[in-house]
Coordinates of C-alpha atoms in Angstrom, one line a residue:
Chain A
M1370 CA -61.9 24.2 46.4
I1371 CA -63.2 21.8 43.7
K1372 CA -63.7 24.7 41.3
Q1373 CA -60.1 25.8 41.8
L1374 CA -59.0 22.2 41.2
I1375 CA -61.0 22.0 37.9
K1376 CA -59.5 25.4 36.8
I1377 CA -56.0 24.1 37.5
T1378 CA -56.7 20.8 35.7
T1379 CA -58.2 22.7 32.7
F1380 CA -55.2 25.0 32.6
V1381 CA -52.7 22.1 32.6
I1382 CA -54.6 20.3 29.8
V1383 CA -54.8 23.4 27.7
I1384 CA -51.1 24.1 28.1
S1385 CA -50.0 20.5 27.5
L1386 CA -52.1 19.8 24.4
P1387 CA -49.9 21.7 22.0
L1388 CA -46.8 20.2 23.6
L1389 CA -48.3 16.7 23.0
G1390 CA -48.9 17.6 19.4
F1391 CA -45.4 18.9 19.0
S1392 CA -43.9 15.8 20.5
Q1393 CA -45.5 13.6 17.8
T1394 CA -42.7 14.1 15.3
N1395 CA -41.6 12.3 12.2
D1396 CA -38.0 12.5 13.3
Y1397 CA -36.2 9.2 12.3
T1398 CA -33.3 10.1 14.6
V1399 CA -35.3 9.4 17.7
R1400 CA -36.0 5.7 17.3
K1401 CA -39.3 6.4 15.5
C1402 CA -39.6 2.7 14.5
F1403 CA -39.1 1.4 18.1
G1404 CA -42.1 -0.9 18.9
Y1405 CA -43.6 -0.3 15.5
Q1406 CA -44.6 -4.0 15.2
K1407 CA -46.6 -3.7 18.4
D1408 CA -48.5 -0.6 17.2
S1409 CA -48.9 -1.4 13.5
C1410 CA -49.0 -5.1 12.9
K1411 CA -52.3 -6.9 13.4
I1412 CA -52.2 -9.7 15.9
S1413 CA -53.8 -13.0 15.1
R1414 CA -57.5 -13.5 16.1
N1415 CA -56.4 -16.8 17.5
I1416 CA -56.3 -16.1 21.3
F1417 CA -53.8 -19.0 21.9
Y1418 CA -51.0 -17.1 20.0
K1419 CA -48.5 -15.2 22.2
V1420 CA -46.3 -12.5 20.9
H1421 CA -42.7 -13.7 20.6
N1422 CA -40.0 -11.5 22.1
E1423 CA -38.0 -11.8 18.9
S1424 CA -40.6 -9.6 17.2
R1425 CA -38.8 -6.5 16.0
S1426 CA -38.9 -3.5 13.8
A1427 CA -36.4 -1.3 11.9
L1428 CA -36.0 1.6 9.6
F1429 CA -35.6 0.5 6.0
L1430 CA -34.4 2.1 2.8
K1431 CA -36.0 1.3 -0.6
G1432 CA -34.1 -1.5 -2.2
Q1433 CA -32.6 -2.7 1.1
T1434 CA -32.4 -6.4 2.2
S1435 CA -31.9 -7.3 5.8
Q1436 CA -31.9 -10.5 7.8
T1437 CA -32.7 -11.4 11.4
P1438 CA -32.2 -14.8 12.9
I1439 CA -34.8 -16.7 15.1
T1440 CA -34.9 -20.2 16.6
I1441 CA -38.1 -22.1 15.9
Y1442 CA -39.0 -25.0 18.1
N1443 CA -40.5 -28.4 17.4
G1444 CA -44.1 -28.7 18.5
R1445 CA -44.9 -25.1 18.1
D1446 CA -47.0 -23.1 15.6
Y1447 CA -45.7 -19.8 14.4
R1448 CA -47.2 -16.8 12.7
I1449 CA -45.0 -14.2 11.1
S1450 CA -46.6 -11.1 9.9
L1451 CA -45.2 -7.9 8.4
C1452 CA -46.4 -4.3 8.5
W1453 CA -44.7 -1.3 7.0
D1454 CA -45.0 2.4 6.2
H1455 CA -46.6 2.9 2.8
V1456 CA -43.5 4.8 1.5
L1457 CA -41.8 1.4 1.2
G1458 CA -44.2 0.2 -1.4
N1459 CA -47.2 -2.2 -1.7
Q1460 CA -45.4 -5.5 -1.7
I1461 CA -42.5 -6.6 0.5
Q1462 CA -40.7 -9.8 -0.1
F1463 CA -39.9 -12.0 2.9
R1464 CA -38.2 -15.3 2.9
L1465 CA -37.4 -17.9 5.5
L1466 CA -34.0 -19.6 5.2
D1467 CA -32.3 -22.4 7.1
R1468 CA -29.5 -20.7 8.9
E1469 CA -27.2 -23.7 8.6
T1470 CA -27.7 -24.8 5.0
N1471 CA -29.2 -21.6 3.6
D1472 CA -32.0 -23.7 2.1
L1473 CA -35.1 -21.7 1.2
L1474 CA -38.0 -22.7 3.4
Y1475 CA -40.6 -20.2 2.4
D1476 CA -40.8 -17.3 0.0
N1477 CA -43.9 -15.1 0.0
A1478 CA -43.2 -14.2 -3.7
T1479 CA -44.8 -17.6 -4.4
D1480 CA -47.7 -16.7 -2.2
E1481 CA -48.8 -13.5 -3.8
F1482 CA -46.5 -11.5 -1.5
S1483 CA -48.7 -12.3 1.4
S1484 CA -47.8 -10.2 4.5
D1485 CA -48.3 -13.1 6.9
F1486 CA -47.4 -16.7 7.1
E1487 CA -48.5 -19.3 9.6
F1488 CA -46.7 -22.7 10.0
T1489 CA -46.1 -25.7 12.2
V1490 CA -42.6 -26.7 13.2
T1491 CA -41.7 -30.4 13.2
Q1492 CA -38.0 -29.9 13.8
T1493 CA -36.2 -27.3 15.9
R1494 CA -34.2 -25.1 13.7
E1495 CA -32.3 -21.8 13.5
I1496 CA -33.8 -19.9 10.7
I1497 CA -33.3 -16.5 9.1
I1498 CA -36.1 -14.1 8.3
E1499 CA -35.0 -12.1 5.2
I1500 CA -36.8 -8.9 4.3
S1501 CA -36.4 -7.3 0.9
I1502 CA -37.8 -3.9 0.1
P1503 CA -38.5 -3.2 -3.5
G1504 CA -37.0 -0.2 -5.4
S1505 CA -33.6 1.3 -5.2
S1506 CA -31.6 3.8 -3.1
S1507 CA -28.3 5.4 -3.8
L1508 CA -27.1 4.4 -0.4
V1509 CA -28.0 0.7 -0.9
E1510 CA -26.3 0.7 -4.3
A1511 CA -23.2 2.2 -2.7
M1512 CA -23.0 -0.4 0.1
G1513 CA -20.8 -2.7 -1.9
N1514 CA -18.6 0.1 -3.3
D1515 CA -16.0 1.3 -0.9
E1516 CA -14.7 3.9 -3.3
L1517 CA -17.9 5.9 -3.0
I1518 CA -17.1 8.0 0.1
I1519 CA -20.0 10.5 0.1
V1520 CA -23.3 9.2 -1.0
R1521 CA -26.4 11.4 -1.7
K1522 CA -28.8 10.8 1.1
D1523 CA -32.0 9.1 0.3
T1524 CA -34.8 10.3 2.5
D1525 CA -37.3 7.7 1.2
M1526 CA -37.2 5.4 4.2
G1527 CA -39.8 4.0 6.4
C1528 CA -40.5 1.6 9.3
L1529 CA -41.1 -2.1 9.0
G1530 CA -42.2 -4.4 11.7
V1531 CA -42.0 -8.2 12.0
L1532 CA -44.5 -9.5 14.4
I1533 CA -43.8 -13.1 15.5
E1534 CA -46.5 -15.0 17.3
H1535 CA -46.2 -18.6 18.6
M1536 CA -48.2 -21.2 20.5
I1537 CA -48.0 -24.9 21.3
T1538 CA -49.3 -26.9 18.3
P1539 CA -52.8 -27.9 19.1
T1540 CA -53.5 -31.6 19.1
K1541 CA -55.5 -32.8 16.1
G1542 CA -58.1 -35.5 16.3
F1543 CA -59.1 -37.3 19.5
Chain B
M187 CA -4.9 65.0 2.0
T188 CA -7.3 65.3 4.9
R189 CA -10.3 64.9 2.6
L190 CA -8.7 61.8 1.1
G191 CA -8.1 60.5 4.6
I192 CA -11.7 61.0 5.6
L193 CA -12.9 59.3 2.3
V194 CA -10.7 56.3 3.0
A195 CA -11.9 56.1 6.6
L196 CA -15.5 56.3 5.4
L197 CA -14.9 53.5 2.9
L198 CA -13.3 51.4 5.6
I199 CA -16.2 52.0 8.0
C200 CA -18.7 51.1 5.2
S201 CA -16.9 48.0 4.3
S202 CA -16.5 46.8 7.9
S203 CA -20.2 47.6 8.6
I204 CA -21.2 45.3 5.6
A205 CA -18.9 42.6 6.9
Q206 CA -20.4 43.0 10.3
E207 CA -23.9 42.5 8.7
C208 CA -22.7 39.3 7.2
F209 CA -21.5 37.9 10.4
Q210 CA -24.8 36.4 11.5
Y211 CA -26.1 35.9 7.9
Y212 CA -26.4 32.1 8.0
K213 CA -28.5 32.3 11.2
E214 CA -30.9 34.7 9.7
H215 CA -31.1 33.6 6.1
C216 CA -30.4 29.9 5.9
H217 CA -33.6 28.0 6.6
P218 CA -33.2 24.4 5.6
E219 CA -36.2 22.5 4.4
K220 CA -38.1 20.4 7.0
S221 CA -37.1 16.8 6.9
N222 CA -37.6 13.6 8.9
F223 CA -34.2 14.1 10.5
H224 CA -33.0 16.3 13.2
Y225 CA -29.6 17.9 12.3
N226 CA -27.4 19.9 14.6
V227 CA -25.6 23.0 13.3
N228 CA -21.8 22.4 13.0
D229 CA -19.8 25.3 14.4
K230 CA -17.8 25.5 11.2
S231 CA -20.9 27.1 9.6
T232 CA -19.9 30.6 8.6
S233 CA -20.9 33.7 6.7
F234 CA -18.9 36.4 5.2
L235 CA -18.7 39.2 2.7
F236 CA -18.1 37.9 -0.7
S237 CA -17.3 39.6 -4.1
S238 CA -17.7 38.7 -7.7
G239 CA -14.8 36.5 -8.9
E240 CA -13.8 35.7 -5.3
T241 CA -13.0 32.2 -4.1
R242 CA -13.1 31.1 -0.5
E243 CA -11.8 27.8 0.9
I244 CA -13.2 26.5 4.2
P245 CA -11.3 23.6 5.7
F246 CA -13.4 20.9 7.2
I247 CA -13.2 17.4 8.5
L248 CA -15.9 15.0 7.4
Q249 CA -16.5 12.3 10.0
N250 CA -17.2 8.7 9.2
G251 CA -20.7 7.7 10.2
K252 CA -22.2 11.1 10.0
D253 CA -24.7 12.6 7.6
Y254 CA -24.3 16.1 6.5
R255 CA -26.6 18.7 5.1
I256 CA -25.0 21.7 3.5
Q257 CA -26.8 24.8 2.4
I258 CA -25.4 27.9 0.7
C259 CA -27.3 31.0 1.1
A260 CA -26.4 34.2 -0.6
D261 CA -27.7 37.7 -1.2
P262 CA -29.9 38.1 -4.3
V263 CA -27.1 40.0 -6.0
F264 CA -25.4 36.6 -6.7
E265 CA -28.6 35.3 -8.5
D266 CA -28.0 31.9 -6.9
I267 CA -25.1 31.2 -9.1
I268 CA -22.3 30.1 -6.8
K269 CA -20.0 27.3 -7.4
F270 CA -19.5 24.8 -4.6
E271 CA -17.0 22.1 -4.4
I272 CA -15.8 19.6 -1.9
V273 CA -12.2 18.7 -2.5
G274 CA -10.2 16.0 -0.6
V275 CA -7.0 17.4 0.9
S276 CA -4.9 14.3 0.8
E277 CA -5.4 13.4 -2.9
N278 CA -6.6 16.8 -4.0
N279 CA -9.5 15.1 -5.7
T280 CA -12.9 16.7 -6.3
I281 CA -15.4 14.7 -4.2
Y282 CA -18.4 16.8 -5.2
T283 CA -19.1 19.8 -7.4
N284 CA -22.4 21.4 -7.8
S285 CA -21.6 22.4 -11.4
S286 CA -22.6 18.9 -12.4
N287 CA -25.8 19.3 -10.4
N288 CA -27.3 22.4 -11.9
F289 CA -25.5 24.6 -9.3
A290 CA -27.7 23.3 -6.5
L291 CA -27.2 25.2 -3.4
N292 CA -27.9 22.4 -1.0
L293 CA -26.5 18.9 -0.5
E294 CA -27.5 16.1 1.8
F295 CA -25.2 13.2 2.0
V296 CA -24.0 10.2 4.1
N297 CA -20.3 10.2 4.7
R298 CA -18.4 6.9 4.9
K299 CA -14.9 7.9 5.6
T300 CA -13.2 10.4 8.0
Q301 CA -11.4 12.8 5.7
E302 CA -10.0 16.3 5.6
V303 CA -11.6 18.3 2.9
K304 CA -11.8 21.9 1.6
M305 CA -15.2 23.3 0.9
I306 CA -14.7 25.8 -1.9
L307 CA -17.1 28.6 -2.7
A308 CA -16.7 30.7 -5.8
A309 CA -18.8 33.5 -7.2
P310 CA -18.7 33.9 -11.0
E311 CA -16.3 36.4 -12.5
L312 CA -17.8 39.3 -14.4
A313 CA -18.2 38.6 -18.1
E314 CA -16.2 41.0 -20.2
G315 CA -18.0 43.5 -22.4
M316 CA -21.3 43.2 -20.5
S317 CA -22.9 46.6 -20.1
D318 CA -23.9 45.9 -16.5
S319 CA -20.7 44.2 -15.6
I320 CA -20.1 46.0 -12.4
Y321 CA -18.2 44.8 -9.4
Y322 CA -20.7 43.5 -6.8
Q323 CA -20.5 42.1 -3.4
G324 CA -22.9 40.7 -0.8
C325 CA -23.2 38.3 2.1
I326 CA -22.8 34.6 1.6
A327 CA -23.3 31.8 4.1
L328 CA -22.3 28.2 4.4
L329 CA -24.6 26.3 6.7
I330 CA -23.2 22.9 7.7
E331 CA -25.5 20.6 9.7
E332 CA -24.7 17.1 10.8
M333 CA -26.3 14.1 12.4
I334 CA -25.2 10.6 13.3
T335 CA -26.2 8.3 10.4
V336 CA -29.3 6.4 11.4
K337 CA -29.1 2.6 11.3
T338 CA -31.3 0.9 8.8
G339 CA -32.2 -2.7 8.6
F340 CA -32.0 -5.2 11.4

Protein backbone atom coordinates (compact mmCIF):
# COMPACT_ATOMS: atom_id res chain seq x y z
CA MET A 1 0.00 0.00 0.00
CA ILE A 2 2.77 2.43 0.99
CA LYS A 3 4.81 1.40 -2.04
CA GLN A 4 1.85 2.16 -4.28
CA LEU A 5 1.42 5.56 -2.65
CA ILE A 6 5.12 6.36 -3.19
CA LYS A 7 4.80 5.30 -6.83
CA ILE A 8 1.78 7.54 -7.36
CA THR A 9 3.47 10.50 -5.63
CA THR A 10 6.63 10.05 -7.72
CA PHE A 11 4.54 9.84 -10.87
CA VAL A 12 2.65 13.05 -9.99
CA ILE A 13 5.92 14.90 -9.24
CA VAL A 14 7.56 13.72 -12.47
CA ILE A 15 4.52 14.80 -14.47
CA SER A 16 4.13 18.19 -12.78
CA LEU A 17 7.80 19.28 -12.89
CA PRO A 18 7.82 20.23 -16.59
CA LEU A 19 4.47 21.95 -16.12
CA LEU A 20 5.88 24.03 -13.26
CA GLY A 21 8.85 25.00 -15.44
CA PHE A 22 6.53 25.93 -18.29
CA SER A 23 4.39 28.10 -16.07
CA GLN A 24 7.38 30.27 -15.13
CA THR A 25 6.99 32.54 -18.06
CA ASN A 26 8.32 35.96 -18.95
CA ASP A 27 4.94 37.00 -20.25
CA TYR A 28 4.27 40.62 -19.29
CA THR A 29 0.61 40.26 -20.16
CA VAL A 30 -0.07 38.13 -17.11
CA ARG A 31 0.73 40.64 -14.38
CA LYS A 32 4.35 39.57 -14.20
CA CYS A 33 5.18 42.52 -11.93
CA PHE A 34 2.44 41.78 -9.41
CA GLY A 35 4.01 41.52 -5.95
CA TYR A 36 7.46 42.26 -7.39
CA GLN A 37 8.38 44.45 -4.40
CA LYS A 38 7.70 41.59 -2.01
CA ASP A 39 9.88 39.18 -3.90
CA SER A 40 12.69 41.42 -5.05
CA CYS A 41 13.16 44.37 -2.67
CA LYS A 42 15.27 43.77 0.42
CA ILE A 43 13.43 44.52 3.62
CA SER A 44 15.13 46.44 6.40
CA ARG A 45 17.13 44.58 9.00
CA ASN A 46 15.37 46.69 11.60
CA ILE A 47 12.72 44.33 12.94
CA PHE A 48 10.46 47.19 14.03
CA TYR A 49 9.70 48.16 10.47
CA LYS A 50 6.42 46.87 9.05
CA VAL A 51 5.69 46.69 5.34
CA HIS A 52 3.27 49.45 4.33
CA ASN A 53 0.30 48.37 2.25
CA GLU A 54 0.94 51.22 -0.21
CA SER A 55 4.04 49.34 -1.39
CA ARG A 56 3.59 48.61 -5.05
CA SER A 57 5.16 47.57 -8.30
CA ALA A 58 4.58 48.22 -11.97
CA LEU A 59 5.87 47.57 -15.43
CA PHE A 60 8.03 50.41 -16.72
CA LEU A 61 9.39 51.50 -20.08
CA LYS A 62 12.79 53.07 -20.47
CA GLY A 63 12.49 56.83 -20.19
CA GLN A 64 9.17 56.64 -18.36
CA THR A 65 8.27 58.78 -15.36
CA SER A 66 5.43 57.81 -13.09
CA GLN A 67 4.05 59.01 -9.77
CA THR A 68 2.23 57.39 -6.91
CA PRO A 69 0.78 59.21 -3.88
CA ILE A 70 1.17 58.23 -0.24
CA THR A 71 0.25 59.79 3.08
CA ILE A 72 3.05 59.97 5.61
CA TYR A 73 2.15 60.48 9.27
CA ASN A 74 3.73 62.54 11.99
CA GLY A 75 5.58 60.44 14.55
CA ARG A 76 6.52 57.70 12.15
CA ASP A 77 9.72 56.65 10.44
CA TYR A 78 9.61 55.52 6.86
CA ARG A 79 11.95 53.61 4.65
CA ILE A 80 11.38 53.66 0.93
CA SER A 81 13.42 51.27 -1.16
CA LEU A 82 13.39 50.47 -4.84
CA CYS A 83 14.22 47.34 -6.75
CA TRP A 84 14.02 46.78 -10.50
CA ASP A 85 14.84 44.52 -13.41
CA HIS A 86 18.35 45.14 -14.74
CA VAL A 87 16.91 45.92 -18.20
CA LEU A 88 15.85 49.33 -16.82
CA GLY A 89 19.44 50.37 -16.12
CA ASN A 90 21.74 50.76 -13.15
CA GLN A 91 20.40 53.95 -11.68
CA ILE A 92 16.79 54.94 -11.16
CA GLN A 93 15.88 58.41 -10.02
CA PHE A 94 13.27 58.80 -7.35
CA ARG A 95 11.98 61.96 -5.81
CA LEU A 96 9.58 62.79 -3.02
CA LEU A 97 7.34 65.79 -3.64
CA ASP A 98 4.80 67.58 -1.51
CA ARG A 99 1.48 66.77 -3.16
CA GLU A 100 -0.06 70.13 -2.33
CA THR A 101 2.79 72.55 -3.05
CA ASN A 102 4.85 70.33 -5.38
CA ASP A 103 7.92 71.22 -3.29
CA LEU A 104 10.83 68.83 -3.67
CA LEU A 105 11.41 67.02 -0.40
CA TYR A 106 14.03 64.52 -1.50
CA ASP A 107 15.87 63.64 -4.69
CA ASN A 108 18.12 60.61 -4.77
CA ALA A 109 20.14 62.26 -7.57
CA THR A 110 21.75 64.27 -4.77
CA ASP A 111 22.36 61.07 -2.85
CA GLU A 112 24.35 59.07 -5.44
CA PHE A 113 21.11 57.58 -6.77
CA SER A 114 20.68 55.58 -3.61
CA SER A 115 17.99 52.94 -3.99
CA ASP A 116 16.65 53.47 -0.49
CA PHE A 117 15.86 56.38 1.77
CA GLU A 118 14.96 56.41 5.43
CA PHE A 119 13.37 59.40 7.13
CA THR A 120 11.39 60.63 10.11
CA VAL A 121 8.15 62.54 9.65
CA THR A 122 7.42 65.53 11.85
CA GLN A 123 4.31 66.68 10.03
CA THR A 124 1.59 64.59 8.43
CA ARG A 125 1.62 65.16 4.69
CA GLU A 126 0.42 63.87 1.38
CA ILE A 127 3.45 63.21 -0.75
CA ILE A 128 4.17 61.88 -4.18
CA ILE A 129 6.79 59.30 -4.97
CA GLU A 130 8.05 60.01 -8.47
CA ILE A 131 10.05 57.40 -10.33
CA SER A 132 12.06 58.23 -13.46
CA ILE A 133 13.63 55.53 -15.56
CA PRO A 134 16.68 56.57 -17.59
CA GLY A 135 16.83 56.15 -21.35
CA SER A 136 14.19 56.62 -23.98
CA SER A 137 11.38 54.74 -25.63
CA SER A 138 9.41 55.54 -28.75
CA LEU A 139 6.18 55.07 -26.83
CA VAL A 140 7.17 57.45 -24.03
CA GLU A 141 8.24 60.04 -26.61
CA ALA A 142 4.91 59.65 -28.38
CA MET A 143 2.87 60.12 -25.20
CA GLY A 144 2.55 63.88 -25.65
CA ASN A 145 1.95 63.69 -29.38
CA ASP A 146 -1.63 62.85 -30.28
CA GLU A 147 -0.85 62.87 -33.99
CA LEU A 148 1.19 59.70 -33.72
CA ILE A 149 -1.42 57.00 -33.99
CA ILE A 150 0.68 53.92 -34.34
CA VAL A 151 3.89 53.75 -32.39
CA ARG A 152 6.59 51.17 -32.81
CA LYS A 153 6.44 48.93 -29.79
CA ASP A 154 9.36 49.01 -27.45
CA THR A 155 9.94 45.68 -25.79
CA ASP A 156 12.62 47.03 -23.46
CA MET A 157 10.55 47.10 -20.32
CA GLY A 158 10.87 45.72 -16.86
CA CYS A 159 9.37 45.56 -13.42
CA LEU A 160 10.05 48.06 -10.69
CA GLY A 161 8.99 47.71 -7.10
CA VAL A 162 8.61 50.37 -4.41
CA LEU A 163 8.79 48.86 -0.95
CA ILE A 164 7.55 51.17 1.78
CA GLU A 165 8.23 50.27 5.40
CA HIS A 166 7.16 52.22 8.44
CA MET A 167 7.32 52.18 12.23
CA ILE A 168 6.56 54.46 15.16
CA THR A 169 9.52 56.77 15.65
CA PRO A 170 11.56 55.37 18.51
CA THR A 171 12.07 57.66 21.49
CA LYS A 172 15.55 59.12 21.68
CA GLY A 173 17.28 59.68 24.97
CA PHE A 174 15.83 58.80 28.38
CA MET B 1 -11.31 21.59 -79.23
CA THR B 2 -11.53 18.68 -76.81
CA ARG B 3 -7.78 18.77 -76.23
CA LEU B 4 -7.92 22.51 -75.56
CA GLY B 5 -10.75 21.91 -73.13
CA ILE B 6 -8.72 19.31 -71.27
CA LEU B 7 -5.72 21.66 -71.15
CA VAL B 8 -7.80 24.49 -69.73
CA ALA B 9 -9.36 22.14 -67.21
CA LEU B 10 -5.90 20.89 -66.17
CA LEU B 11 -4.63 24.46 -65.78
CA LEU B 12 -7.65 25.37 -63.69
CA ILE B 13 -7.17 22.30 -61.49
CA CYS B 14 -3.46 23.10 -61.06
CA SER B 15 -4.14 26.71 -60.20
CA SER B 16 -6.91 25.83 -57.78
CA SER B 17 -4.69 23.20 -56.14
CA ILE B 18 -1.92 25.81 -55.57
CA ALA B 19 -4.51 28.19 -54.17
CA GLN B 20 -5.69 25.41 -51.86
CA GLU B 21 -2.09 24.88 -50.71
CA CYS B 22 -1.90 28.56 -49.76
CA PHE B 23 -5.05 28.43 -47.69
CA GLN B 24 -3.32 27.35 -44.48
CA TYR B 25 0.03 28.93 -45.35
CA TYR B 26 0.16 31.39 -42.46
CA LYS B 27 -0.48 28.65 -39.93
CA GLU B 28 2.36 26.55 -41.25
CA HIS B 29 4.95 29.11 -42.26
CA CYS B 30 4.51 32.20 -40.10
CA HIS B 31 6.36 31.61 -36.86
CA PRO B 32 6.77 34.88 -34.99
CA GLU B 33 9.77 35.38 -32.77
CA LYS B 34 9.35 34.62 -29.10
CA SER B 35 8.65 37.68 -27.03
CA ASN B 36 7.65 38.66 -23.53
CA PHE B 37 4.07 39.17 -24.67
CA HIS B 38 1.32 36.76 -25.42
CA TYR B 39 -0.49 37.66 -28.62
CA ASN B 40 -3.67 36.17 -29.99
CA VAL B 41 -4.06 35.54 -33.69
CA ASN B 42 -6.65 37.83 -35.27
CA ASP B 43 -9.04 36.01 -37.56
CA LYS B 44 -8.33 38.51 -40.33
CA SER B 45 -5.00 36.75 -40.79
CA THR B 46 -4.98 35.34 -44.23
CA SER B 47 -2.94 33.62 -46.89
CA PHE B 48 -3.43 33.41 -50.60
CA LEU B 49 -1.86 32.82 -53.94
CA PHE B 50 0.06 35.86 -55.10
CA SER B 51 1.77 36.79 -58.34
CA SER B 52 4.50 39.16 -59.40
CA GLY B 53 3.15 42.66 -59.93
CA GLU B 54 0.01 41.91 -57.97
CA THR B 55 -1.40 44.12 -55.22
CA ARG B 56 -3.85 42.97 -52.58
CA GLU B 57 -5.77 45.14 -50.12
CA ILE B 58 -6.97 43.69 -46.85
CA PRO B 59 -9.45 45.85 -44.97
CA PHE B 60 -8.89 45.97 -41.23
CA ILE B 61 -9.96 47.90 -38.16
CA LEU B 62 -7.22 48.85 -35.74
CA GLN B 63 -8.61 49.09 -32.23
CA ASN B 64 -7.50 51.74 -29.76
CA GLY B 65 -5.66 50.26 -26.77
CA LYS B 66 -4.40 47.23 -28.60
CA ASP B 67 -0.93 46.22 -29.65
CA TYR B 68 -0.49 44.52 -32.98
CA ARG B 69 2.20 42.29 -34.35
CA ILE B 70 2.13 41.78 -38.07
CA GLN B 71 4.21 39.34 -39.99
CA ILE B 72 4.34 38.72 -43.71
CA CYS B 73 5.52 35.32 -44.82
CA ALA B 74 6.07 34.40 -48.42
CA ASP B 75 7.40 31.67 -50.60
CA PRO B 76 11.14 31.99 -51.36
CA VAL B 77 10.25 32.89 -54.93
CA PHE B 78 9.48 36.41 -53.69
CA GLU B 79 12.99 36.74 -52.21
CA ASP B 80 11.51 38.57 -49.21
CA ILE B 81 10.81 41.65 -51.29
CA ILE B 82 7.22 42.53 -50.58
CA LYS B 83 5.91 45.98 -50.11
CA PHE B 84 3.63 46.41 -47.13
CA GLU B 85 1.64 49.50 -46.33
CA ILE B 86 -1.01 50.50 -43.84
CA VAL B 87 -3.25 53.20 -45.24
CA GLY B 88 -5.96 55.05 -43.33
CA VAL B 89 -9.30 54.79 -45.10
CA SER B 90 -10.86 58.07 -43.98
CA GLU B 91 -7.96 60.33 -45.01
CA ASN B 92 -6.27 57.95 -47.45
CA ASN B 93 -2.98 58.65 -45.66
CA THR B 94 -0.08 56.23 -45.41
CA ILE B 95 0.28 55.33 -41.77
CA TYR B 96 3.15 52.92 -42.29
CA THR B 97 5.20 51.68 -45.19
CA ASN B 98 7.95 49.12 -44.97
CA SER B 99 9.76 50.72 -47.91
CA SER B 100 11.17 53.24 -45.43
CA ASN B 101 12.17 50.40 -43.16
CA ASN B 102 14.27 48.21 -45.42
CA PHE B 103 11.19 46.23 -46.52
CA ALA B 104 10.95 44.62 -43.10
CA LEU B 105 8.40 41.86 -43.09
CA ASN B 106 7.34 42.30 -39.51
CA LEU B 107 5.99 45.14 -37.48
CA GLU B 108 5.03 45.43 -33.84
CA PHE B 109 3.21 48.52 -32.73
CA VAL B 110 0.93 50.11 -30.18
CA ASN B 111 -2.25 51.54 -31.67
CA ARG B 112 -3.71 54.66 -30.09
CA LYS B 113 -6.83 55.30 -32.15
CA THR B 114 -9.59 53.09 -33.49
CA GLN B 115 -9.46 53.46 -37.23
CA GLU B 116 -10.35 51.72 -40.43
CA VAL B 117 -7.30 50.88 -42.50
CA LYS B 118 -6.25 48.96 -45.55
CA MET B 119 -3.27 46.67 -45.33
CA ILE B 120 -1.74 46.62 -48.76
CA LEU B 121 0.62 43.96 -49.99
CA ALA B 122 2.44 44.28 -53.30
CA ALA B 123 4.95 42.02 -55.01
CA PRO B 124 7.42 43.78 -57.29
CA GLU B 125 6.71 43.90 -60.97
CA LEU B 126 9.15 42.19 -63.25
CA ALA B 127 11.95 44.38 -64.51
CA GLU B 128 11.86 44.73 -68.23
CA GLY B 129 14.72 43.27 -70.22
CA MET B 130 15.87 40.92 -67.49
CA SER B 131 16.77 37.54 -68.90
CA ASP B 132 15.13 35.67 -66.06
CA SER B 133 12.11 37.89 -65.94
CA ILE B 134 9.46 35.25 -65.91
CA TYR B 135 6.09 35.48 -64.35
CA TYR B 136 6.12 33.88 -60.91
CA GLN B 137 3.62 33.12 -58.25
CA GLY B 138 3.60 31.62 -54.80
CA CYS B 139 1.92 31.69 -51.44
CA ILE B 140 1.94 34.74 -49.27
CA ALA B 141 0.53 35.18 -45.80
CA LEU B 142 -0.37 38.03 -43.53
CA LEU B 143 -0.34 37.04 -39.89
CA ILE B 144 -2.03 39.59 -37.64
CA GLU B 145 -1.71 39.13 -33.91
CA GLU B 146 -3.09 41.36 -31.21
CA MET B 147 -3.05 41.89 -27.48
CA ILE B 148 -4.44 44.45 -25.08
CA THR B 149 -1.78 47.08 -24.43
CA VAL B 150 -0.19 46.42 -21.07
CA LYS B 151 -0.32 49.24 -18.55
CA THR B 152 3.02 50.73 -17.63
CA GLY B 153 3.82 52.94 -14.68
CA PHE B 154 1.71 53.33 -11.55
